[in-house]
PDB file of N, CA and C in Angstrom:
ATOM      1  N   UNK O   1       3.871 -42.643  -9.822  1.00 81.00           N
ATOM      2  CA  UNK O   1       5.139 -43.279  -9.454  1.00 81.00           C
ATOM      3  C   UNK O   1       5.713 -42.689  -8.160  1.00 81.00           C
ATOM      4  N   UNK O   2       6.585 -43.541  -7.181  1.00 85.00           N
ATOM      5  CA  UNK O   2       7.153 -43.257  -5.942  1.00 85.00           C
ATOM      6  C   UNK O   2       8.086 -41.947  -6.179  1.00 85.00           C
ATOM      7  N   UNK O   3       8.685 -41.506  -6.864  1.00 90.00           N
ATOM      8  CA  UNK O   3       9.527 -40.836  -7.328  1.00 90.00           C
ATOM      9  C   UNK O   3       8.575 -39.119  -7.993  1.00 90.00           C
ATOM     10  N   UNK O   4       7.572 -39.587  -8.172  1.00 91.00           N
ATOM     11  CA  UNK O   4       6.846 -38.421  -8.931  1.00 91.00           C
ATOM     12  C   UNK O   4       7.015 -37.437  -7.766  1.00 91.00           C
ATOM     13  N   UNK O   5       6.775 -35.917  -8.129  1.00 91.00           N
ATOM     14  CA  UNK O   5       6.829 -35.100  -7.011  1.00 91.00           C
ATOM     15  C   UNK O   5       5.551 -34.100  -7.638  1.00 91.00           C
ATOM     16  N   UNK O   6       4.497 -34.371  -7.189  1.00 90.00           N
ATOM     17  CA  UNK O   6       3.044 -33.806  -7.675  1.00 90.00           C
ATOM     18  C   UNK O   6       3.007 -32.345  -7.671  1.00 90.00           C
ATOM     19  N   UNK O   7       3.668 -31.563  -6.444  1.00 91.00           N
ATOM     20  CA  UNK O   7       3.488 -30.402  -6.126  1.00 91.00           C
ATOM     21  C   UNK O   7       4.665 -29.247  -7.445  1.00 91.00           C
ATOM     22  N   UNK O   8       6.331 -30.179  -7.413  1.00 91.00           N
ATOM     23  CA  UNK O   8       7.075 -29.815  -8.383  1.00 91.00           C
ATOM     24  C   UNK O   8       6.256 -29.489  -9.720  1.00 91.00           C
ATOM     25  N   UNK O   9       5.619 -30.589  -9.845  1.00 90.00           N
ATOM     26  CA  UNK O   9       4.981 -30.565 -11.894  1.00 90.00           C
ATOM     27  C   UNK O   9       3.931 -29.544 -11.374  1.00 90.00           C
ATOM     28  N   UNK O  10       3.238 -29.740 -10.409  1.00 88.00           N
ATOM     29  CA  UNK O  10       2.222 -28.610 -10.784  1.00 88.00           C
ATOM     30  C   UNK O  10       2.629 -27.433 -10.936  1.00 88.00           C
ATOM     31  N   UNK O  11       3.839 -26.715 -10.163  1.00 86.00           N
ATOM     32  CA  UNK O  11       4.273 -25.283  -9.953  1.00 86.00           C
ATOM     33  C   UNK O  11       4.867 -25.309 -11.253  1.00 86.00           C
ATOM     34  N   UNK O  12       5.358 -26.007 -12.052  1.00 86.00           N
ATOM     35  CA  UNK O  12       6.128 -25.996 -13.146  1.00 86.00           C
ATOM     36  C   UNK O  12       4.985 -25.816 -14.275  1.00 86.00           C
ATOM     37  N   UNK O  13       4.186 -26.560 -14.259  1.00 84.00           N
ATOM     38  CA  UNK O  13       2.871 -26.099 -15.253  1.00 84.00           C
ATOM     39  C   UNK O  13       2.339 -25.126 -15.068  1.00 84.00           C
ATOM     40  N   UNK O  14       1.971 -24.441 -13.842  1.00 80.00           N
ATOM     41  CA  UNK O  14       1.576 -22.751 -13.713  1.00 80.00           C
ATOM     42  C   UNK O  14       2.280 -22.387 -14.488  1.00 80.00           C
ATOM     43  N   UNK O  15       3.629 -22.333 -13.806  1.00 78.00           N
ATOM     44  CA  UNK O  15       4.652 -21.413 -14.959  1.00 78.00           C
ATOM     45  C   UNK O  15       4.965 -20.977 -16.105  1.00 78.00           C
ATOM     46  N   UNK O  16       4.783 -22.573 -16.872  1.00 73.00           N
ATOM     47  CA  UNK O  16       4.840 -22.673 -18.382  1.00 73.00           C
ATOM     48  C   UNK O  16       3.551 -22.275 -18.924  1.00 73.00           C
ATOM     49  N   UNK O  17       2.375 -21.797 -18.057  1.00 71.00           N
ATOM     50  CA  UNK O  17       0.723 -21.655 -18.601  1.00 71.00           C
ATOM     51  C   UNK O  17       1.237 -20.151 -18.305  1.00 71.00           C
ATOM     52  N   UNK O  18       1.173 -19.716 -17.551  1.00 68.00           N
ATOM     53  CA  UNK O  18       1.361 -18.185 -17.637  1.00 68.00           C
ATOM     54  C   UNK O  18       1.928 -17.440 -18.354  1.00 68.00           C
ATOM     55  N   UNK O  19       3.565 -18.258 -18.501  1.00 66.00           N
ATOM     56  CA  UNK O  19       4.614 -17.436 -19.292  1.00 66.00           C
ATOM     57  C   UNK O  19       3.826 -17.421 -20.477  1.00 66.00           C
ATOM     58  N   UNK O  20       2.957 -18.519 -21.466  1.00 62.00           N
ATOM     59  CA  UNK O  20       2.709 -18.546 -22.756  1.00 62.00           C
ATOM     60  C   UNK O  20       0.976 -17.662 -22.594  1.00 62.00           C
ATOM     61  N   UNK O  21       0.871 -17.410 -21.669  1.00 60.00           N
ATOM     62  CA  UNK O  21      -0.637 -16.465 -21.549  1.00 60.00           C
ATOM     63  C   UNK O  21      -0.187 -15.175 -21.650  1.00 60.00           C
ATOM     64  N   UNK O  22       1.091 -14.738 -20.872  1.00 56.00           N
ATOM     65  CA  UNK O  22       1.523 -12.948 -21.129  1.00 56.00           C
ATOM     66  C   UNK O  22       2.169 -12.974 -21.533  1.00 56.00           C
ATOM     67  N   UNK O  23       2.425 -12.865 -22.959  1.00 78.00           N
ATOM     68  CA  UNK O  23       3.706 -12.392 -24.058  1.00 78.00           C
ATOM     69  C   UNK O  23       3.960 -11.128 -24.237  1.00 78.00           C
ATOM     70  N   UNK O  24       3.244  -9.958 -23.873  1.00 90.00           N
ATOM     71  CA  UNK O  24       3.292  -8.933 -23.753  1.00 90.00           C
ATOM     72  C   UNK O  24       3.935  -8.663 -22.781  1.00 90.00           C
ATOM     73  N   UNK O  25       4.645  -7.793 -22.546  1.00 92.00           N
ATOM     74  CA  UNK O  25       4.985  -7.098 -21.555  1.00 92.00           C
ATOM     75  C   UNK O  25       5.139  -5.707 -21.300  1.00 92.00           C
ATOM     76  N   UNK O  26       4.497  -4.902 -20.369  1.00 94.00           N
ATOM     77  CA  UNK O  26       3.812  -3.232 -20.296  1.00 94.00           C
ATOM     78  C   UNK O  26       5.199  -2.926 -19.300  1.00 94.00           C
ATOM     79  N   UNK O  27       5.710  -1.727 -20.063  1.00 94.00           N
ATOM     80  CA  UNK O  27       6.588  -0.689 -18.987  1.00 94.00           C
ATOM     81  C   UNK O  27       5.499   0.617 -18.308  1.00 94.00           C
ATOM     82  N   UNK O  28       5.461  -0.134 -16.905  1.00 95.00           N
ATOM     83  CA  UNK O  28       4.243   1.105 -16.259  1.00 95.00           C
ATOM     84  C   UNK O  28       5.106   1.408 -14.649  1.00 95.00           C
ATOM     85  N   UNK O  29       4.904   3.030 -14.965  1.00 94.00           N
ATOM     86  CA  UNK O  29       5.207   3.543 -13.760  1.00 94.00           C
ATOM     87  C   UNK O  29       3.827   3.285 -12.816  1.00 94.00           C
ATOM     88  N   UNK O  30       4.517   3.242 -11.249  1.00 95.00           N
ATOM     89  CA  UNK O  30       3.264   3.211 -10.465  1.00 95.00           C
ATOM     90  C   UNK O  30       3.670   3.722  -9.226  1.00 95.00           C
ATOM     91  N   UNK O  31       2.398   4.358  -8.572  1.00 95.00           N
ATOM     92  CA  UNK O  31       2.568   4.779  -7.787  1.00 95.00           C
ATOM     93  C   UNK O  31       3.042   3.856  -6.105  1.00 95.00           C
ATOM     94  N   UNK O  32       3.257   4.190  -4.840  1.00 95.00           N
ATOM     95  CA  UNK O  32       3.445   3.401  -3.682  1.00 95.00           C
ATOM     96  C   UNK O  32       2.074   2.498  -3.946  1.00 95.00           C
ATOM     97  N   UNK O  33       1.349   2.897  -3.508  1.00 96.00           N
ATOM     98  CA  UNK O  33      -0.586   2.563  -3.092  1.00 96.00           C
ATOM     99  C   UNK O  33      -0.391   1.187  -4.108  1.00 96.00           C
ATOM    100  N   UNK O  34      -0.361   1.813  -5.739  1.00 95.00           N
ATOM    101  CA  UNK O  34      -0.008   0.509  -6.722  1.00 95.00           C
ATOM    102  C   UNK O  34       0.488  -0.478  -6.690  1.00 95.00           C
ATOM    103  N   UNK O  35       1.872  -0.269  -6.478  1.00 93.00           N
ATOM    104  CA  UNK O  35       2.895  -1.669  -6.288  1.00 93.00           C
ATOM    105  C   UNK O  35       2.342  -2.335  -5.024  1.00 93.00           C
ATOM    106  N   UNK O  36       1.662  -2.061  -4.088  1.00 93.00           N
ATOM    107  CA  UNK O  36       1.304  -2.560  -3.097  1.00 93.00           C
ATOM    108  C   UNK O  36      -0.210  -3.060  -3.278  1.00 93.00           C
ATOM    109  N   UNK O  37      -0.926  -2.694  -4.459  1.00 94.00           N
ATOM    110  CA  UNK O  37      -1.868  -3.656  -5.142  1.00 94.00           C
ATOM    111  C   UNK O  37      -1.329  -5.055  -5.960  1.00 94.00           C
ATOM    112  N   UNK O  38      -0.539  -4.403  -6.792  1.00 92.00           N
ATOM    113  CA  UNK O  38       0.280  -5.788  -7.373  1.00 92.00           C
ATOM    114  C   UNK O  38       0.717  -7.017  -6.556  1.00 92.00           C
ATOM    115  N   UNK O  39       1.240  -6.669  -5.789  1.00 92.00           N
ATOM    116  CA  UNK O  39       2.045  -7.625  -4.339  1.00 92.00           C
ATOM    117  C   UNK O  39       0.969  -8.230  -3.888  1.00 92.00           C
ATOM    118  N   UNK O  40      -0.544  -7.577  -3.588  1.00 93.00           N
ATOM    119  CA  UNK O  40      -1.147  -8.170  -2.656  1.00 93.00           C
ATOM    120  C   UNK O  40      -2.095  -8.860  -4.104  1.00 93.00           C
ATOM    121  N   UNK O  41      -1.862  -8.797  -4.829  1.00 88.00           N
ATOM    122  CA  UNK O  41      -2.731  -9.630  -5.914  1.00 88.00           C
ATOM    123  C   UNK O  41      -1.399 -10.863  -6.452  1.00 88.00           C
ATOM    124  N   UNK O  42      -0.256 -10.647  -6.201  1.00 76.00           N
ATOM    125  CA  UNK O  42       0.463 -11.670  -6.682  1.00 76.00           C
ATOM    126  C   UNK O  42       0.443 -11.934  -8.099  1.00 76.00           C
ATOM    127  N   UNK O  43       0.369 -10.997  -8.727  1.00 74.00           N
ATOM    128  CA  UNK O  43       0.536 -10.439 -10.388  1.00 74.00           C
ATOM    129  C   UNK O  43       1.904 -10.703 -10.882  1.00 74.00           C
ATOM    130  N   UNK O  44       2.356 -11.650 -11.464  1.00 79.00           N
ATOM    131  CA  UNK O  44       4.321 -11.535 -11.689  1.00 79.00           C
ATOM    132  C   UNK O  44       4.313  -9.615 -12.542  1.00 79.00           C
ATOM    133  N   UNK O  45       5.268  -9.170 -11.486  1.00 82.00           N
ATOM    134  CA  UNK O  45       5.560  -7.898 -12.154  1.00 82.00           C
ATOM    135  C   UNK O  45       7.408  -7.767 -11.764  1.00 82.00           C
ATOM    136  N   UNK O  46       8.206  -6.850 -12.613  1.00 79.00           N
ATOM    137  CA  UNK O  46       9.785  -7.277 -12.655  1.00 79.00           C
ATOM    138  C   UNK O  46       9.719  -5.670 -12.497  1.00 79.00           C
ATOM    139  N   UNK O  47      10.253  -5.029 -11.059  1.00 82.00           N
ATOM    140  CA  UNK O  47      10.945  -3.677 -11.062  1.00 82.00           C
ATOM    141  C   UNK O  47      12.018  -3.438 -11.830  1.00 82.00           C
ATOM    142  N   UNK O  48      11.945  -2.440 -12.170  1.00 78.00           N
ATOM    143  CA  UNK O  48      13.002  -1.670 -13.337  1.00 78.00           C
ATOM    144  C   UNK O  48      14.040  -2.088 -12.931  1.00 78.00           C
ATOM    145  N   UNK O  49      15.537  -2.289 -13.327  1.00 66.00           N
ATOM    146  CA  UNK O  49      16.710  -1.561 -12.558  1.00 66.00           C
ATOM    147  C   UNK O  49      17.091  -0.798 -12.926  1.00 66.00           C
ATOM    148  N   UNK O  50      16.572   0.270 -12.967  1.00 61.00           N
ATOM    149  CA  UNK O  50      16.947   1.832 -13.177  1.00 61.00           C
ATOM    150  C   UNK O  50      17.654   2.176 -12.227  1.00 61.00           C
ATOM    151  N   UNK O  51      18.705   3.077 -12.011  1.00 52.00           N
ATOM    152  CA  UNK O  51      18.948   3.865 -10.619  1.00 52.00           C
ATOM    153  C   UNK O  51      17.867   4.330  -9.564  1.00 52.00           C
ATOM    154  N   UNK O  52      17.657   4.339  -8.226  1.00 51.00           N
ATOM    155  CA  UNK O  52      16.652   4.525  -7.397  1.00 51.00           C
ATOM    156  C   UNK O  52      16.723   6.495  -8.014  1.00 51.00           C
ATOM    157  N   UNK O  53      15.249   6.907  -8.030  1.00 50.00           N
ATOM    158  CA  UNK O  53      15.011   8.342  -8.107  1.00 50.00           C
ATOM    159  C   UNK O  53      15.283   8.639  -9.744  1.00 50.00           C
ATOM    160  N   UNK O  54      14.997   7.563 -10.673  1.00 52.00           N
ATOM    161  CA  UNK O  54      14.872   7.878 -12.034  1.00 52.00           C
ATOM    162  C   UNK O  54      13.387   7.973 -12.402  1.00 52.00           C
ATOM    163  N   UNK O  55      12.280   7.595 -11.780  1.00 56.00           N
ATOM    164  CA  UNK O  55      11.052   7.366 -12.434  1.00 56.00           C
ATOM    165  C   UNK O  55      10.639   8.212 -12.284  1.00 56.00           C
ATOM    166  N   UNK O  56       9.918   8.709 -13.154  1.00 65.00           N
ATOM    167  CA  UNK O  56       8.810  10.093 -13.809  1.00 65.00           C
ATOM    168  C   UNK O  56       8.139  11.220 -12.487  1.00 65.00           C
ATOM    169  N   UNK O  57       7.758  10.126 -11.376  1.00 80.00           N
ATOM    170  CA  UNK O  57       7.258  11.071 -10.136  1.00 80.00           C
ATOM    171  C   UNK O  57       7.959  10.158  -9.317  1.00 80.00           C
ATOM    172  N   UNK O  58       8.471  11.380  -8.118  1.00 85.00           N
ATOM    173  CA  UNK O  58       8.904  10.741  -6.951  1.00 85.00           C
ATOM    174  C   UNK O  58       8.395  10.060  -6.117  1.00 85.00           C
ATOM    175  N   UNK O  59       8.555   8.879  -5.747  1.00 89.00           N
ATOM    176  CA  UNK O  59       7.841   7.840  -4.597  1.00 89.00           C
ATOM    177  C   UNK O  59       7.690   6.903  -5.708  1.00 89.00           C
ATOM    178  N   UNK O  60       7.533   7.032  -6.856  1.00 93.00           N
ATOM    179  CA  UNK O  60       6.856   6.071  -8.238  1.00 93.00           C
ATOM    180  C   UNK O  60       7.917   4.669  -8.628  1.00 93.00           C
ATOM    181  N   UNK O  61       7.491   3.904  -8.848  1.00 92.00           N
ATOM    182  CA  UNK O  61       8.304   3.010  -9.720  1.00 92.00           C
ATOM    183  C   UNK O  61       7.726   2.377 -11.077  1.00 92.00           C
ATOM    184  N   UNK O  62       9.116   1.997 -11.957  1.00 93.00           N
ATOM    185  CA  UNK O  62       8.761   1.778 -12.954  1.00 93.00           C
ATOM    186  C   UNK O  62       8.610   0.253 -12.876  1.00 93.00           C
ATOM    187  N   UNK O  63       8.088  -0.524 -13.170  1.00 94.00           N
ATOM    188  CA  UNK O  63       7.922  -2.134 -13.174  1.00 94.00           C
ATOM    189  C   UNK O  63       7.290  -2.534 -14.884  1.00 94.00           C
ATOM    190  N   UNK O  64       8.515  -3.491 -15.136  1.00 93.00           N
ATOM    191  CA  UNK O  64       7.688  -4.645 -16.275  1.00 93.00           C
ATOM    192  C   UNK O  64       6.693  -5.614 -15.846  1.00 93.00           C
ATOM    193  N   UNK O  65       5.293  -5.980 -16.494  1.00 92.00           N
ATOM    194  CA  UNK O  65       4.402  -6.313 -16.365  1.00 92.00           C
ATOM    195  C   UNK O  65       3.739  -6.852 -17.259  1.00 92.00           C
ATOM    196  N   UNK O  66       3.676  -8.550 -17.449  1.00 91.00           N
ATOM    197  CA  UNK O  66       3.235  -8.827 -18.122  1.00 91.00           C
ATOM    198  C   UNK O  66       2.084  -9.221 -18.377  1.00 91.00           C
ATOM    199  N   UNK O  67       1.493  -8.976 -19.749  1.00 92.00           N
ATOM    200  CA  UNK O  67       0.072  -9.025 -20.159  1.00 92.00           C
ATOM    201  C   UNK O  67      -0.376  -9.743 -21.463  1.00 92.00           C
ATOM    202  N   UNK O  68      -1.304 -10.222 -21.100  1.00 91.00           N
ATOM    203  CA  UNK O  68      -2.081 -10.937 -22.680  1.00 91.00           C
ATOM    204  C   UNK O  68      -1.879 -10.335 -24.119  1.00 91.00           C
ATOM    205  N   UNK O  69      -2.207  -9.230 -23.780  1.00 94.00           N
ATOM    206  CA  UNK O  69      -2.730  -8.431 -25.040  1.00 94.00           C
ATOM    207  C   UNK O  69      -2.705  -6.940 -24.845  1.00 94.00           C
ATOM    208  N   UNK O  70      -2.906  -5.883 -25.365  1.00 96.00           N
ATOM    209  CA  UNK O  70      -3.370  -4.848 -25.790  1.00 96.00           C
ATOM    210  C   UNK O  70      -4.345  -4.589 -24.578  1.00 96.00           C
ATOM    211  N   UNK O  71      -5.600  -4.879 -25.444  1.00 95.00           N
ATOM    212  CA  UNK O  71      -6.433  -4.839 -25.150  1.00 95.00           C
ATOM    213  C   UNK O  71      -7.440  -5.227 -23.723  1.00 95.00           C
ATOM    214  N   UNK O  72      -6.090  -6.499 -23.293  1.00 94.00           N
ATOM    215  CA  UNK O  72      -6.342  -6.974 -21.925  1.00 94.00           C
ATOM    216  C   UNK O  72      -5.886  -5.921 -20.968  1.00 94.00           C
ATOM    217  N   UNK O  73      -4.048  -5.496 -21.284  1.00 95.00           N
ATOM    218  CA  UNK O  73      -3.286  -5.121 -20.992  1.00 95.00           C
ATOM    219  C   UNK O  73      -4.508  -3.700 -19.957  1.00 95.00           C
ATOM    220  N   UNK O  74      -5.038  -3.021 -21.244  1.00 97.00           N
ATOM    221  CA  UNK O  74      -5.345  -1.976 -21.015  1.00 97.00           C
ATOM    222  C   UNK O  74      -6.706  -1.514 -20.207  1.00 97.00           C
ATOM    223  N   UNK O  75      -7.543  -2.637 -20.400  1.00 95.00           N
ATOM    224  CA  UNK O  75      -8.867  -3.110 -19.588  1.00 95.00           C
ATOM    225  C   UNK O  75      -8.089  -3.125 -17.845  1.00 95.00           C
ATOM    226  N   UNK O  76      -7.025  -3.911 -17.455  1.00 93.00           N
ATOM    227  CA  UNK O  76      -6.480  -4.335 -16.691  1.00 93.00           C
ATOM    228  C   UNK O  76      -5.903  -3.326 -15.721  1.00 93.00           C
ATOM    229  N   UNK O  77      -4.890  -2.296 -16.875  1.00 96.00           N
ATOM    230  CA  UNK O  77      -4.034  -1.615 -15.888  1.00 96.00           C
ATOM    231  C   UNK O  77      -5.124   0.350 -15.774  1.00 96.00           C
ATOM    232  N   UNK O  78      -6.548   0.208 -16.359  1.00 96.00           N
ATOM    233  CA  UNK O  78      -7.032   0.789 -16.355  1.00 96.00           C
ATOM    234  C   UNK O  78      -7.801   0.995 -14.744  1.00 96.00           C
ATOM    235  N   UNK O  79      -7.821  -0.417 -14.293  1.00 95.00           N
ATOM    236  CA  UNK O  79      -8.614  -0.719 -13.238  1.00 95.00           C
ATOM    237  C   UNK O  79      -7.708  -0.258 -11.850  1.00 95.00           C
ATOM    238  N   UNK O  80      -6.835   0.385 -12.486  1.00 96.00           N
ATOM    239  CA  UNK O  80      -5.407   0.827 -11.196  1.00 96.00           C
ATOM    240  C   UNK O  80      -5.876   2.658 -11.037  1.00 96.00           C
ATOM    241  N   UNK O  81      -6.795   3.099 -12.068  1.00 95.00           N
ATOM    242  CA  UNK O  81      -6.803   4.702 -12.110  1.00 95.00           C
ATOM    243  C   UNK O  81      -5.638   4.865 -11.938  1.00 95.00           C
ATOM    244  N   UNK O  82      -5.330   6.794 -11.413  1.00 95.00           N
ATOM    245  CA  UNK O  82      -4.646   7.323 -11.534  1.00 95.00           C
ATOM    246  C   UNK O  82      -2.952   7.131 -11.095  1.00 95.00           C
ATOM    247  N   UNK O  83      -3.441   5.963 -10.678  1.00 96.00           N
ATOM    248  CA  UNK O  83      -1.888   5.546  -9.722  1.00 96.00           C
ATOM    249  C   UNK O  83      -1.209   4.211 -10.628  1.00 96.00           C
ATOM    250  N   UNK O  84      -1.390   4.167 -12.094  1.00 96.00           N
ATOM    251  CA  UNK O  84      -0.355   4.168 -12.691  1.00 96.00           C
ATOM    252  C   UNK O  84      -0.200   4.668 -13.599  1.00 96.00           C
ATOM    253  N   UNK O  85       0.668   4.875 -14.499  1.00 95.00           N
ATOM    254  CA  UNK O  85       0.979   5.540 -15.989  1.00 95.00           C
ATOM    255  C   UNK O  85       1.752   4.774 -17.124  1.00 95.00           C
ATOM    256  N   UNK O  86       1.072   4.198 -18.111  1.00 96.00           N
ATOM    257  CA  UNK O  86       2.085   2.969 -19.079  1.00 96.00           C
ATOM    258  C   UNK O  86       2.445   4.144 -19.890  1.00 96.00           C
ATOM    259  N   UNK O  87       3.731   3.248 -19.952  1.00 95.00           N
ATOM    260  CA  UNK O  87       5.013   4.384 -20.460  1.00 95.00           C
ATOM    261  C   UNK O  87       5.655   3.208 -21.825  1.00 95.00           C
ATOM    262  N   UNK O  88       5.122   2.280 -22.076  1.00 95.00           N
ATOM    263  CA  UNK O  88       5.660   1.235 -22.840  1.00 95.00           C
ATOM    264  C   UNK O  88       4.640  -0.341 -23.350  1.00 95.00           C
ATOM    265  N   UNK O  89       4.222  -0.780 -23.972  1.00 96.00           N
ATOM    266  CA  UNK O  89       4.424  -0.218 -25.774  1.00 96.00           C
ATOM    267  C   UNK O  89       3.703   0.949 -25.881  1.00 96.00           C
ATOM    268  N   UNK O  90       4.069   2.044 -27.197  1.00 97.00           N
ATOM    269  CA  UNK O  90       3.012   2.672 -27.358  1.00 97.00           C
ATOM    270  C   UNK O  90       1.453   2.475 -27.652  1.00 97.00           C
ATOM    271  N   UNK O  91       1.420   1.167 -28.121  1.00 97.00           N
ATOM    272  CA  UNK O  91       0.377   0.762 -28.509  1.00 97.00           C
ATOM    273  C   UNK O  91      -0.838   0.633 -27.116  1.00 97.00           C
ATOM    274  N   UNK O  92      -0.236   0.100 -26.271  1.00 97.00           N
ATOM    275  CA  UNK O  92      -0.832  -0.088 -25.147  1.00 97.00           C
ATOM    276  C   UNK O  92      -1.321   1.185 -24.350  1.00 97.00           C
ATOM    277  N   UNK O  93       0.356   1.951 -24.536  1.00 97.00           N
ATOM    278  CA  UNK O  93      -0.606   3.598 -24.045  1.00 97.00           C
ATOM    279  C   UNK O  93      -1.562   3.917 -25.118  1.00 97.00           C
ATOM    280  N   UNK O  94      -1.439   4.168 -26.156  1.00 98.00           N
ATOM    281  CA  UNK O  94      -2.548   4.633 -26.780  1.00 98.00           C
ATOM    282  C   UNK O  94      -4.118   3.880 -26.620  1.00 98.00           C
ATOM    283  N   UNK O  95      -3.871   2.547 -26.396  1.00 98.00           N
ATOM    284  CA  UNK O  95      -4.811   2.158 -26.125  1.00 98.00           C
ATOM    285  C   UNK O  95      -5.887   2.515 -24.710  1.00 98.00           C
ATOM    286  N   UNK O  96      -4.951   2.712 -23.525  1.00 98.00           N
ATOM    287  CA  UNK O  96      -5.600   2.957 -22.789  1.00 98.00           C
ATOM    288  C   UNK O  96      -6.247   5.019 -22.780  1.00 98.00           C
ATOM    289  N   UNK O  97      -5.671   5.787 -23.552  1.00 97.00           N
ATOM    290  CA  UNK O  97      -5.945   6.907 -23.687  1.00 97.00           C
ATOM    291  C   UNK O  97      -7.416   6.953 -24.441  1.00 97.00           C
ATOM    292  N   UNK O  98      -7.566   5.461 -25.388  1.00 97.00           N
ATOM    293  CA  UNK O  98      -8.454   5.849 -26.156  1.00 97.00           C
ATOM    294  C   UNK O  98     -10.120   5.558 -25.579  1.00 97.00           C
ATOM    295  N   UNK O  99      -9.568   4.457 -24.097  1.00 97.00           N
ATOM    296  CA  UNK O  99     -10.467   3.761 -23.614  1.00 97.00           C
ATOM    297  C   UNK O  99     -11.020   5.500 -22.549  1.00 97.00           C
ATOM    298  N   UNK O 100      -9.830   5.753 -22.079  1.00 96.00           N
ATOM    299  CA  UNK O 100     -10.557   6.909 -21.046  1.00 96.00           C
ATOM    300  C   UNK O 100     -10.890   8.428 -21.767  1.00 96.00           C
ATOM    301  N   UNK O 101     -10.713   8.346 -22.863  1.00 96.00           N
ATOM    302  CA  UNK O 101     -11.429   9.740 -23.738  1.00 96.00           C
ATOM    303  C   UNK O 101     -13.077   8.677 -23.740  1.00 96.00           C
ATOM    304  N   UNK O 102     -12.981   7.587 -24.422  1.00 96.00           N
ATOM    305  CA  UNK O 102     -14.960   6.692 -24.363  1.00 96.00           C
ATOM    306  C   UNK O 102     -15.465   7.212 -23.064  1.00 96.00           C
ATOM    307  N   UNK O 103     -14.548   6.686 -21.861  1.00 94.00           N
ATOM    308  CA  UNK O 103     -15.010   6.886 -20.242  1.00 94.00           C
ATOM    309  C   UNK O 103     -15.815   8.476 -20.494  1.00 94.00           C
ATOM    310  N   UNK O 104     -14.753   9.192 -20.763  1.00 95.00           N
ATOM    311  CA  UNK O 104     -15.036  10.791 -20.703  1.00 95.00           C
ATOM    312  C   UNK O 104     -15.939  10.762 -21.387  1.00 95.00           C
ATOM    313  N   UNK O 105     -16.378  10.879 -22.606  1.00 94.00           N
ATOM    314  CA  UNK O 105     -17.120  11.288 -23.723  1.00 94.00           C
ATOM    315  C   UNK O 105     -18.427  10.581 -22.716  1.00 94.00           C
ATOM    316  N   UNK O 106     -18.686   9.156 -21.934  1.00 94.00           N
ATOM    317  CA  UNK O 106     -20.194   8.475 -21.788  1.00 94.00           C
ATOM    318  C   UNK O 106     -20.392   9.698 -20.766  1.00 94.00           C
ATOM    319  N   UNK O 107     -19.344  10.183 -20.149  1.00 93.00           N
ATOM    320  CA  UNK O 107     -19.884  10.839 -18.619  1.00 93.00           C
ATOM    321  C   UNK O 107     -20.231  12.199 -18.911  1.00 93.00           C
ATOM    322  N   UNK O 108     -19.906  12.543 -20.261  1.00 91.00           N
ATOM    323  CA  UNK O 108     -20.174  14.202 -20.834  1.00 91.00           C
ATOM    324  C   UNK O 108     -21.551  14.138 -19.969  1.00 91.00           C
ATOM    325  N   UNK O 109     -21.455  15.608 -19.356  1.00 89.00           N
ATOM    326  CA  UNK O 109     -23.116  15.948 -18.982  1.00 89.00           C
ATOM    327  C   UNK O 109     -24.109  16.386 -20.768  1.00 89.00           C
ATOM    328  N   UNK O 110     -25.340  16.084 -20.501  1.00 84.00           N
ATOM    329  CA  UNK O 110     -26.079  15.877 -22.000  1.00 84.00           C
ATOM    330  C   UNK O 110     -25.994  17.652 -21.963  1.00 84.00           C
ATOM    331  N   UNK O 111     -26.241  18.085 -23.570  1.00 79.00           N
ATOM    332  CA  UNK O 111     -26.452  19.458 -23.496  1.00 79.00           C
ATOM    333  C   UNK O 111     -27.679  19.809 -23.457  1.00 79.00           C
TER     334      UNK O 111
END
């Protein structure tokens, strides 16, 4: 129809496909280097509003980030190494602690 606006419905269906793909949402500190991975991947992520100079290490921010699952969550924000730290659900931290003790344990040198 003359009236349809193709580009409107499509951006509106991303939206509504994503929002119902990440119901999760991860509280992860990150480092500069990080947030400047996020940005350049175009990941929806929501900075804290904490007061500036509240997050865990200085230069760091805390950002909500939403994720599939657990298990995605943690596959995902694993692939960031040391330059972030999930601070929220616990489930999710624990999850990713349990993935990098496996990491550790495959890389044990053999005795």
């Amino acid at each position: 129809p003359r009236q349809f606006d193709l580009a409107a419905h499509w951006d509106a269906s991303i939206q509504r496909f994503e929002t119902g793909l990440r119901q999760l949402l991860a509280v992860v500190s990150v480092s500069p280097r990080a947030l400047g991975w996020l940005r350049n991947e175009r990941h929806p992520f929501v900075p804290d509003t904490a007061p500036a100079g509240t997050a865990a290490r200085p230069g760091w921010t805390t950002v909500h980030l939403p994720v599939e699952s657990i298990e995605h969550g943690a596959r995902r924000l694993l692939s960031y190494g040391g330059e972030v730290e999930v601070l929220a659900p616990p489930a999710l931290r624990r999850r990713v602690v349990d993935e990098l003790a496996a990491v550790q344990a495959r890389y044990a040198p053999a005795p």
